[in-house]
Tab-separated table of C-alpha atoms in Angstrom:
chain	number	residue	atom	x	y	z
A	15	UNK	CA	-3.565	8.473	30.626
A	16	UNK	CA	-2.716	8.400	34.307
A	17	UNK	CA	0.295	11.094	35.058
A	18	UNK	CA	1.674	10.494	38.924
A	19	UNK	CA	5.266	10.471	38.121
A	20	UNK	CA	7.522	13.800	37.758
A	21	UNK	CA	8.502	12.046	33.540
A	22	UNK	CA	6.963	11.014	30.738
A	23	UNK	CA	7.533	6.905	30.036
A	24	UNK	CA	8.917	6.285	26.305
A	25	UNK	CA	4.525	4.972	25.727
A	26	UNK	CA	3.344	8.095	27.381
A	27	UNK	CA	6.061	9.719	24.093
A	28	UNK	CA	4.308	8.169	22.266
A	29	UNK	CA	0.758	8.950	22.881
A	30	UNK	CA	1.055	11.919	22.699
A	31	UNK	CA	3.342	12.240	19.284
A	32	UNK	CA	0.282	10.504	18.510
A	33	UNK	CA	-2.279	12.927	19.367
A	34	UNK	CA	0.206	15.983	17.682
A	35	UNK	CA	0.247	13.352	14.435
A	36	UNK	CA	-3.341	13.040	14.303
A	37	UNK	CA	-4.031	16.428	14.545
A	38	UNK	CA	-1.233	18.321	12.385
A	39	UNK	CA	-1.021	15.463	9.917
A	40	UNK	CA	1.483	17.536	8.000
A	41	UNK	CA	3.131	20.652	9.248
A	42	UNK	CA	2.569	23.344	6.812
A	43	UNK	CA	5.326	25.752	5.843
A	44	UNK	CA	3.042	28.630	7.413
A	45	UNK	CA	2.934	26.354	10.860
A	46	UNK	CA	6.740	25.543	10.471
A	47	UNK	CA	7.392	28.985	10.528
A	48	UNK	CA	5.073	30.075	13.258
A	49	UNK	CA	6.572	27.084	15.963
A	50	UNK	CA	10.542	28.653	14.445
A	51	UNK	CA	10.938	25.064	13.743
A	52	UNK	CA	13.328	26.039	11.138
A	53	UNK	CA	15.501	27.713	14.411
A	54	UNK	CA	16.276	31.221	12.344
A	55	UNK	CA	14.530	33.423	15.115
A	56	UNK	CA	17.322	33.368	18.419
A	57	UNK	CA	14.940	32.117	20.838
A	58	UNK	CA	12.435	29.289	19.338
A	59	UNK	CA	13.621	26.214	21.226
A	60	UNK	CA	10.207	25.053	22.841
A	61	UNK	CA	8.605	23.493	20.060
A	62	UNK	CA	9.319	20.620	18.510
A	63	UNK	CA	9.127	18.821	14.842
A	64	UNK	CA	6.425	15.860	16.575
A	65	UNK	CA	6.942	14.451	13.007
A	66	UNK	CA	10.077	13.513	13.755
A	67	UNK	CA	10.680	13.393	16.970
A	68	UNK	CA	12.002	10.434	19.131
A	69	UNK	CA	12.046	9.130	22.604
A	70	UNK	CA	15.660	8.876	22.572
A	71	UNK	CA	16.164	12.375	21.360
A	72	UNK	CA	14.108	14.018	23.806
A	73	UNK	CA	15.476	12.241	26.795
A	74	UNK	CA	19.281	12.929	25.175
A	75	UNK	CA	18.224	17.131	25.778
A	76	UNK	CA	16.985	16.779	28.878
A	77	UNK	CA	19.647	14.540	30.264
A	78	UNK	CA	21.778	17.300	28.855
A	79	UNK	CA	19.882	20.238	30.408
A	80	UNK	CA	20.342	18.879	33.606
A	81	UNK	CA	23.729	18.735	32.883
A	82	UNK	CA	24.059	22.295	32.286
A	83	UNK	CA	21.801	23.538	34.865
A	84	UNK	CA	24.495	21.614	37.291
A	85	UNK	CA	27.407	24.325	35.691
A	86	UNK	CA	28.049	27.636	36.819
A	87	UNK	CA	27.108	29.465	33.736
A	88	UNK	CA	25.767	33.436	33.631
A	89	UNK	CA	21.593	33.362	32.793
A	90	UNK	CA	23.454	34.219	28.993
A	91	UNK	CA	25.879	31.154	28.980
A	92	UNK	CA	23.251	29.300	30.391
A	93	UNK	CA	20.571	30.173	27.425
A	94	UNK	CA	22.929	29.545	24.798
A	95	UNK	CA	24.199	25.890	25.847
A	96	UNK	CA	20.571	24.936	26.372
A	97	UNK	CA	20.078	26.406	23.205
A	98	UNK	CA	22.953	25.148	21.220
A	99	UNK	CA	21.926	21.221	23.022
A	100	UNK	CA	18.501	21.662	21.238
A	101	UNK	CA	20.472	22.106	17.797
A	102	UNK	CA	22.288	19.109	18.613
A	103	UNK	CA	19.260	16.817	19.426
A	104	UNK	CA	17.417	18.196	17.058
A	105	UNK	CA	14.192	18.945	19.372
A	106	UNK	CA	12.821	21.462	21.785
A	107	UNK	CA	11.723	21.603	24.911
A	108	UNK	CA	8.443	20.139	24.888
A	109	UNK	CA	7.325	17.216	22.751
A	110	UNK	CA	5.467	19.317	20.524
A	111	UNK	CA	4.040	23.185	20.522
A	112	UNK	CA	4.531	23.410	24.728
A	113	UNK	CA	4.434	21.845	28.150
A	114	UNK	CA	1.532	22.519	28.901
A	115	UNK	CA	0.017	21.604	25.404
A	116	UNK	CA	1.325	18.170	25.677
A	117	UNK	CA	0.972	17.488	29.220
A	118	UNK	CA	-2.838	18.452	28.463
A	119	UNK	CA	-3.112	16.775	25.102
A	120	UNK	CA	-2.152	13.609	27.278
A	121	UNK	CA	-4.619	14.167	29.605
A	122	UNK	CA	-7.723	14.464	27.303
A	123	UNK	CA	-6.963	13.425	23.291
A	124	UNK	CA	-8.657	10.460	21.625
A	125	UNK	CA	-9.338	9.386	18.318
A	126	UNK	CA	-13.038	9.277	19.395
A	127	UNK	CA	-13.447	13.493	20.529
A	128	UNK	CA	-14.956	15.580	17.821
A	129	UNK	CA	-14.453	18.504	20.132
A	130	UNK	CA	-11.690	20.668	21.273
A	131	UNK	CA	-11.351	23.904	23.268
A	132	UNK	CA	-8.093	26.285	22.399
A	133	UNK	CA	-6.701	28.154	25.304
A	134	UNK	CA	-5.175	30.739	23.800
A	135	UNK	CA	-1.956	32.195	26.292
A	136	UNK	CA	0.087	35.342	25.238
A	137	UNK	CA	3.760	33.791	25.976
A	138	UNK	CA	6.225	31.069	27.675
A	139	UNK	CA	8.757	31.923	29.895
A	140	UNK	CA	12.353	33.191	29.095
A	141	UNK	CA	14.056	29.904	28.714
A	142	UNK	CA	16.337	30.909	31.869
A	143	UNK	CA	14.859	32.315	34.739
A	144	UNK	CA	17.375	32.992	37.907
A	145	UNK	CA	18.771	30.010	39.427
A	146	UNK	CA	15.489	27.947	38.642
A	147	UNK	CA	15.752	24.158	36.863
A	148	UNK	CA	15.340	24.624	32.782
A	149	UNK	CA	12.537	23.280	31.937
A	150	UNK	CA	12.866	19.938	30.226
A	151	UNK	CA	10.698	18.035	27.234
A	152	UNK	CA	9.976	15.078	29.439
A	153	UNK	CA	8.857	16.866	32.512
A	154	UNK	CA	5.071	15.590	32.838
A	155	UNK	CA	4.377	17.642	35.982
A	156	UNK	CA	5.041	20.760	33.777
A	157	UNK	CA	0.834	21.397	33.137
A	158	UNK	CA	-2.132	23.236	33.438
A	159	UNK	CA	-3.474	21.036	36.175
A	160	UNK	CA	-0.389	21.075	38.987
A	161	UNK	CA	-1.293	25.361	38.665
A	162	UNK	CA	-4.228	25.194	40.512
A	163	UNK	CA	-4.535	28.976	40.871
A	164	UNK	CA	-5.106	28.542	36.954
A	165	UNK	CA	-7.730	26.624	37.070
A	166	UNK	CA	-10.925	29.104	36.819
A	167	UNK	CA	-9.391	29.868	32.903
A	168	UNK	CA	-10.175	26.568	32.057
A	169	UNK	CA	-13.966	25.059	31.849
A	170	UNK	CA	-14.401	21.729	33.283
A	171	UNK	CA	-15.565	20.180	30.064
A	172	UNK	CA	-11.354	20.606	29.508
A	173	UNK	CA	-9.854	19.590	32.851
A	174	UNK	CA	-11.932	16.616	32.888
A	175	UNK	CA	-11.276	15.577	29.557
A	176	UNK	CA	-14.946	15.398	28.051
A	177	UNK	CA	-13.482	17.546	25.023
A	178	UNK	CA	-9.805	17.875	23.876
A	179	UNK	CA	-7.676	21.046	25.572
A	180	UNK	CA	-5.145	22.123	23.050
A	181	UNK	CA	-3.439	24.825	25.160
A	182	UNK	CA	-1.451	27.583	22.642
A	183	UNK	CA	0.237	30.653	23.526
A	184	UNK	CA	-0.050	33.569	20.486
A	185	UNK	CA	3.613	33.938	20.852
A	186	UNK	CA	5.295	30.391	20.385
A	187	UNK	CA	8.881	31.413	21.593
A	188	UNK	CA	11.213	31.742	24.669
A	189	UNK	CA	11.847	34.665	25.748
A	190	UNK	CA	15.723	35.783	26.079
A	191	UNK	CA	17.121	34.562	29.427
A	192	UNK	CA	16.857	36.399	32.373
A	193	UNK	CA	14.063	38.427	30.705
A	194	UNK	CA	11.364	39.478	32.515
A	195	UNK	CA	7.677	37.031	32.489
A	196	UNK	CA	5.100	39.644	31.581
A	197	UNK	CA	4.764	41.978	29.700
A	198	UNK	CA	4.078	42.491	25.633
A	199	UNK	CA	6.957	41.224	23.503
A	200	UNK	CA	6.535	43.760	20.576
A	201	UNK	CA	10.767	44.668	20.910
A	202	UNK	CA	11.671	40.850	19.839
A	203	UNK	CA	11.491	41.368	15.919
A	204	UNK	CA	8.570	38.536	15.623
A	205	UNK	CA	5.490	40.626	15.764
A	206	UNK	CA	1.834	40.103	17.000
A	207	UNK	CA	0.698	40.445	13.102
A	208	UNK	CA	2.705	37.165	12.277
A	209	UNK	CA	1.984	34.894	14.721
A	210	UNK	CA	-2.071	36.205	13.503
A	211	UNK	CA	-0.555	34.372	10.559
A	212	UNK	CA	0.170	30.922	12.355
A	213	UNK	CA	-2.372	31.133	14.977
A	214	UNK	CA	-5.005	31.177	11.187
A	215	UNK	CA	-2.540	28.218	10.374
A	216	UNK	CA	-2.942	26.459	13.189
A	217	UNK	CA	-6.888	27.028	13.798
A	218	UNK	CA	-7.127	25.845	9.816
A	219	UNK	CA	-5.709	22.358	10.304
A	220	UNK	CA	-7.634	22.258	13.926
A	221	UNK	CA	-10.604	23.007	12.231
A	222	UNK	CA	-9.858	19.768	9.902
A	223	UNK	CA	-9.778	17.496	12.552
A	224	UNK	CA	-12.490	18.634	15.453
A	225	UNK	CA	-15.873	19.706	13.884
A	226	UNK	CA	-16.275	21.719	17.187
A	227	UNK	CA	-13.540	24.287	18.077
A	228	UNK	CA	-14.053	26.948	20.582
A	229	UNK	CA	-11.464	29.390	21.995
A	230	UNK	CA	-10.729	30.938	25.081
A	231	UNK	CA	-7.894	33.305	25.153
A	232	UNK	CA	-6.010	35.093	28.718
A	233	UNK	CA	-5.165	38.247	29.176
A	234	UNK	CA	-5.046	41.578	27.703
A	235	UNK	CA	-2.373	40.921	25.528
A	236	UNK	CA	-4.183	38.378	24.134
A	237	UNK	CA	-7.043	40.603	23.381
A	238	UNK	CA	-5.281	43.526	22.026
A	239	UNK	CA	-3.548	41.203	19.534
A	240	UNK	CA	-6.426	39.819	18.573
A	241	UNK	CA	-8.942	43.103	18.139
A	242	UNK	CA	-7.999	43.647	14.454
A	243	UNK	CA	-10.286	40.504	13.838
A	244	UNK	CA	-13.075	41.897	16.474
A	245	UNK	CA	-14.348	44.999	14.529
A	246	UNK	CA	-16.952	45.949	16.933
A	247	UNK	CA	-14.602	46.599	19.419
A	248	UNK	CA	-11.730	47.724	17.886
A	249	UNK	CA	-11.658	50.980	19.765
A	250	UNK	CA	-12.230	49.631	22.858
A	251	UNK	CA	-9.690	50.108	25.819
A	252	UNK	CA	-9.328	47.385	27.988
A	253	UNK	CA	-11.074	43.993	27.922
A	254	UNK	CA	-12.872	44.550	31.161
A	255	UNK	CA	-14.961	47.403	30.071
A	256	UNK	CA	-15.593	46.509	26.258
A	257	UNK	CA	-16.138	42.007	26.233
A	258	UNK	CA	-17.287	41.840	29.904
A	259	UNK	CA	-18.938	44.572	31.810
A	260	UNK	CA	-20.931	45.401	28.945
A	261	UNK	CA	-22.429	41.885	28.524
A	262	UNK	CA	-21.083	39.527	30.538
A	263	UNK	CA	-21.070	35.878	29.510
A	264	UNK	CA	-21.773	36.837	25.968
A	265	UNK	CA	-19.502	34.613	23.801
A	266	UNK	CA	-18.379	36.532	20.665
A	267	UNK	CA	-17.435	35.583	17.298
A	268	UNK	CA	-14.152	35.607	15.328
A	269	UNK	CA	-12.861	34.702	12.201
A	270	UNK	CA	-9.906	32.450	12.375
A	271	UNK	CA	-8.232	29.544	9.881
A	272	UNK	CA	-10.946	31.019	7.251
A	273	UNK	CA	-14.051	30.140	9.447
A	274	UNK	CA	-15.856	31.844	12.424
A	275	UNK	CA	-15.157	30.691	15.688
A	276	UNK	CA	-17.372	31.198	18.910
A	277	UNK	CA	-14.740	33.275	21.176
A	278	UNK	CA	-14.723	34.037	25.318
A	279	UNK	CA	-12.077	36.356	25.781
A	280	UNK	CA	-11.041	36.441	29.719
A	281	UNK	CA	-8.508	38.186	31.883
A	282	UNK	CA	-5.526	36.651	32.435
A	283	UNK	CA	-6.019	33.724	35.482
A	284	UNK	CA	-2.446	34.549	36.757
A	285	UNK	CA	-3.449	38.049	38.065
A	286	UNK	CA	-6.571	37.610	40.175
A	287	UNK	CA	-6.721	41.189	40.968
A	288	UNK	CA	-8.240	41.503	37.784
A	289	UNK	CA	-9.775	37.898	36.859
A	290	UNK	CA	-11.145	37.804	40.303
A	291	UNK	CA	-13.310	40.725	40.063
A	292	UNK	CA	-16.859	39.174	40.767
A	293	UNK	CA	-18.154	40.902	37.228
A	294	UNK	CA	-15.640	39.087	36.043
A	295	UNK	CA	-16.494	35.871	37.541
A	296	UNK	CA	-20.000	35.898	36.720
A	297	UNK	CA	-18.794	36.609	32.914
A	298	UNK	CA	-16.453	33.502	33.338
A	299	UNK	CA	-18.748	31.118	34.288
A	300	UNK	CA	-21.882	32.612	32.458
A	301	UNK	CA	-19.954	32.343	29.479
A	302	UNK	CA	-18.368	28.439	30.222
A	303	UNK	CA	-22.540	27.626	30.493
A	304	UNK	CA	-23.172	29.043	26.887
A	305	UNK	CA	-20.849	26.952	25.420
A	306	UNK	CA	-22.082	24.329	27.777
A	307	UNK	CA	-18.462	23.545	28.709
A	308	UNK	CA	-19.188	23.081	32.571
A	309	UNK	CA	-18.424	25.202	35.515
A	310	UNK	CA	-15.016	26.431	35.795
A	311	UNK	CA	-12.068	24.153	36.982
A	312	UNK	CA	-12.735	21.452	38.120
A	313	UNK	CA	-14.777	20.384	41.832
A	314	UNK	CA	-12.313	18.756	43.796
A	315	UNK	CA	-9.847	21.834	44.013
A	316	UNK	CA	-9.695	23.012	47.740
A	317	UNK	CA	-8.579	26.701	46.463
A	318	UNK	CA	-10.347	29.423	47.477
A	319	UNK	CA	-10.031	30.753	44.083
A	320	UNK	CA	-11.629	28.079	42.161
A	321	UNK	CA	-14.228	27.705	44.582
A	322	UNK	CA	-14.878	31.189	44.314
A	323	UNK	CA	-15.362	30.732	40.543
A	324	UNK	CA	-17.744	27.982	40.588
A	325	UNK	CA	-19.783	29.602	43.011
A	326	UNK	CA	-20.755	32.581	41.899
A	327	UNK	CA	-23.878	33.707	41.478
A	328	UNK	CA	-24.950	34.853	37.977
A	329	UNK	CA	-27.097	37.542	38.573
């Protein structure tokens, strides 16, 4: 699918409900839960029921979102009318789990892949952050591939579309407006033990589609949430010292949707303090090659970063 313009075309819709469809057949009351498609938790507006979602309604919130971004509301106000308009259309903002998911399911589904990679983020923005635009379900330059600064935490096999990206973050919610964008999200009642519950959900009917899933998660968050299913390294401290100084590259295994998965955990590709560390770097792309998912991002980016990344040596 070829993406230049800033929306998604009512086909482009359509694709992509397609590629949600074909994957979550039927939504599960464990997934309906996890996505908060049910709207009981105060913040779980960027999902969407793909099932029954509609051109029309999507474009309906996001004319209305720029509506309200266009009155002079508090960050509060503001949350809550953009909240409120999602009642009323009866979607979220995204076509289906998130931005980023769709813009990236558009970018590399097909009937034909047997294959898909889960990059697994910790959260999504609050849903109002300062004086910025809301995000809106139709905005197609929303993705994982107009962030170039992103792209070492994604192997090229993904941003070239030779296997299916399905990009998740753990916790599928907004976070309140004017909240802050980091950080873990244990005070927000929805806790890191039940979205373990969906994320199982969601790898299970994955796992009935793709016959090859592999997952790469960001960020220590991430990592921490996930080390009750990683009992070798349950008392490890920080994710650089216990998955990647002690063996970088090595590609772990963990149990999720009731099978074992093969597992790279990285640091988080926002903060390159950390990811950028060259031990780090050698685990990233030693560990893309054992799953034989390519170099990291993809070889036309002109960012030092990326470049960086790719050429590394593995010593």
């Amino acid at each position: 699918m070829t993406l230049n313009q800033q929306q998604y075309s009512s086909d482009q819709v359509t694709q992509i409900l397609h590629a949600y469809r074909s994957i979550f057949p039927t939504i599960t009351a464990d997934l309906e839960n996890y996505w908060g498609l049910q709207r009981e938790r105060p913040w779980s507006y960027v999902t969407t029921n793909f099932h029954s979602a509609t051109f029309e309604k999507l474009q309906a919130l996001q004319e209305r979102a720029w509506e309200i971004d266009n009155l002079s509301l508090t960050q509060e106000a503001r949350g809550i009318a953009l909240r409120d308009a999602a009642l009323k259309m009866d979607v979220g903002y995204s076509i289906g789990i998130s931005p980023w998911t769709d813009n990236l399911l558009a970018r590399t589904y097909s009937d034909s892949k047997d294959s898909v990679v889960i990059l697994l983020g910790h959260d999504w923005y609050p849903i109002v952050t300062g004086d910025s635009p809301s995000g809106t379900p139709l905005k197609s330059s929303d993705s994982l591939h107009t962030v170039e600064r992103y792209w070492p935490g994604a192997p090229e096999a993904v941003m070239d579309g030779t296997t299916v990206g399905l990009f998740i973050n753990l916790y599928p919610d907004y976070r309140p407006p004017g909240d802050s964008k980091c950080g873990n999200l244990n005070k927000y009642g929805y806790s890191y033990e039940e979205c373990l519950i969906g994320l199982d959900a969601l790898v299970a009917a994955v796992l009935k589609r793709f016959s090859q899933v592999h997952l790469i998660s960001w960020g220590a968050n991430v990592w921490r949430a996930l080390l009750k299913r990683l009992p070798e390294f349950r008392n490890s401290t920080t994710l650089l010292s216990a998955a990647v100084q002690a063996s970088p590259g090595k590609v772990l295994r963990i149990e999720l949707g009731g099978r074992e998965l093969q597992y790279l955990p990285l640091m988080h590709p926002g903060h390159w303090g950390n990811f950028g560390q060259a031990c780090h770097l050698r685990h990233v792309k030693a560990g893309y090659a054992a799953l034989r998912l390519g170099l990291p991002g993809l070889d036309n980016s002109k960012v030092k970063r990326v470049r960086k990344a790719r050429e590394i040596v593995i010593v």
